[in-house]
CSV table of C-alpha atoms in Angstrom, one decimal:
chain,number,residue,atom,x,y,z
A,17,MET,CA,73.5,-5.6,1.2
A,18,THR,CA,76.2,-7.5,1.9
A,19,GLU,CA,78.8,-5.2,4.0
A,20,THR,CA,82.9,-6.3,2.2
A,21,ARG,CA,85.1,-6.5,5.5
A,22,PHE,CA,88.4,-6.1,4.6
A,23,TYR,CA,91.4,-7.3,5.6
A,24,ARG,CA,94.9,-5.0,6.6
A,25,VAL,CA,97.1,-6.2,3.7
A,26,SER,CA,100.8,-5.8,6.1
A,27,PHE,CA,104.5,-6.8,4.2
A,28,ASP,CA,108.4,-5.2,4.6
A,29,LYS,CA,110.9,-4.1,3.1
A,30,GLU,CA,111.9,-7.2,1.3
A,31,LEU,CA,108.8,-8.2,-0.5
A,32,LYS,CA,108.9,-4.6,-2.1
A,33,ARG,CA,111.8,-5.3,-3.2
A,34,GLN,CA,111.4,-8.9,-4.8
A,35,VAL,CA,108.2,-6.8,-6.5
A,36,GLN,CA,110.1,-4.6,-8.0
A,37,GLN,CA,112.7,-7.2,-9.6
A,38,LEU,CA,109.6,-8.9,-11.0
A,39,PRO,CA,109.3,-9.0,-15.1
A,40,GLY,CA,107.2,-5.6,-16.5
A,41,LYS,CA,103.3,-7.6,-16.6
A,42,LEU,CA,104.4,-10.1,-13.4
A,43,ARG,CA,104.8,-6.7,-11.5
A,44,GLN,CA,101.5,-5.9,-11.8
A,45,GLU,CA,100.2,-9.3,-11.8
A,46,ALA,CA,101.4,-9.0,-8.4
A,47,LYS,CA,100.5,-5.7,-6.9
A,48,GLN,CA,97.3,-6.7,-7.5
A,49,ARG,CA,97.1,-10.1,-6.1
A,50,ILE,CA,98.2,-8.8,-3.2
A,51,ALA,CA,95.9,-5.7,-3.0
A,52,ASP,CA,93.4,-7.8,-3.6
A,53,LEU,CA,94.4,-10.1,-0.9
A,54,SER,CA,92.8,-7.2,1.6
A,55,THR,CA,89.3,-8.4,0.2
A,56,GLY,CA,90.2,-11.6,-0.5
A,57,PRO,CA,93.0,-13.6,1.4
A,58,ARG,CA,92.1,-16.9,0.1
A,59,PRO,CA,91.2,-16.3,-3.4
A,60,LEU,CA,90.3,-19.0,-6.3
A,61,GLY,CA,93.2,-21.3,-7.0
A,62,ALA,CA,95.1,-20.3,-3.6
A,63,ILE,CA,96.2,-23.5,-2.1
A,64,GLU,CA,97.2,-24.0,2.0
A,65,LEU,CA,100.5,-24.9,2.2
A,66,PRO,CA,100.7,-29.0,3.7
A,67,GLY,CA,102.2,-28.4,6.9
A,68,TYR,CA,101.6,-24.4,7.4
A,69,SER,CA,97.8,-23.6,9.0
A,70,ASP,CA,96.5,-20.4,7.0
A,71,ILE,CA,100.2,-20.0,5.4
A,72,TYR,CA,99.2,-19.5,1.2
A,73,ARG,CA,100.3,-19.5,-2.0
A,74,THR,CA,99.3,-18.9,-5.7
A,75,TRP,CA,101.0,-19.4,-9.1
A,76,LEU,CA,101.3,-16.4,-11.0
A,77,THR,CA,100.6,-15.8,-14.8
A,78,ASP,CA,104.6,-17.1,-15.3
A,79,ALA,CA,104.0,-20.1,-13.3
A,80,ARG,CA,107.4,-20.1,-12.1
A,81,TYR,CA,106.8,-17.2,-9.6
A,82,ARG,CA,104.3,-17.8,-6.4
A,83,LEU,CA,103.2,-15.6,-4.1
A,84,ILE,CA,102.8,-16.3,-0.4
A,85,TRP,CA,101.1,-14.9,2.6
A,86,GLU,CA,99.4,-15.7,5.8
A,87,VAL,CA,96.1,-15.1,7.1
A,88,ILE,CA,95.7,-14.2,10.4
A,89,GLU,CA,91.9,-14.3,11.1
A,90,GLN,CA,91.7,-12.4,14.7
A,91,GLU,CA,93.5,-9.9,13.6
A,92,ARG,CA,91.8,-10.1,10.1
A,93,ARG,CA,95.1,-9.5,8.2
A,94,VAL,CA,97.6,-10.5,5.6
A,95,GLU,CA,101.1,-11.0,5.8
A,96,VAL,CA,102.5,-10.9,2.7
A,97,TYR,CA,105.8,-12.9,2.6
A,98,TYR,CA,107.6,-13.7,-0.7
A,99,VAL,CA,106.4,-12.7,-4.3
A,100,GLY,CA,108.9,-14.6,-6.6
A,101,LEU,CA,110.7,-18.3,-8.4
A,102,LYS,CA,109.4,-20.6,-6.5
A,103,PRO,CA,111.4,-20.9,-3.2
A,104,ASN,CA,112.3,-23.7,-0.8
A,105,TYR,CA,108.8,-23.0,1.8
A,106,GLU,CA,111.5,-24.5,4.9
A,107,GLU,CA,114.0,-22.4,4.3
A,108,LEU,CA,111.1,-18.9,3.2
A,109,LEU,CA,109.3,-20.4,6.3
A,110,GLY,CA,111.4,-22.3,8.7
A,111,PRO,CA,110.0,-26.6,9.3
A,112,PRO,CA,106.4,-26.5,9.3
A,113,PRO,CA,105.1,-27.0,13.4
A,114,LEU,CA,105.1,-30.5,14.6
A,115,PRO,CA,101.4,-31.5,14.9
A,116,SER,CA,99.8,-31.4,18.5
A,117,ASP,CA,98.2,-34.0,20.2
C-alpha cells in the first residue's frame, strides 16, 4: 500500500480575491485545482515557467486563465501566486534569476 504524502498549500488574501472574481464555473475549477496541489504539486499538463525554477503554470478550462504556483520541495509546501487572465510573468514574479556558473 502506498502512502500519500501531502504538501501544505498556502496563498495570500490577494489570491482569495482573485478566485472570487473568476466567473462561476472557473471559480469552482480554480478552488479544486488549488486543493489538488496538496497531493499532486506537479499535475499532468503543468509547465515549469522558463527561467523560473520550480514555478509552474497551467491553464484552466478557459485557456485565457492561468494558475501559477511554486513547489518548495524541502518544506513540502506549495505557494500559489496567481489565478486569472494570463499575466506578464516578469511583472508578477520579477525577472527570472540569472543562471549561476
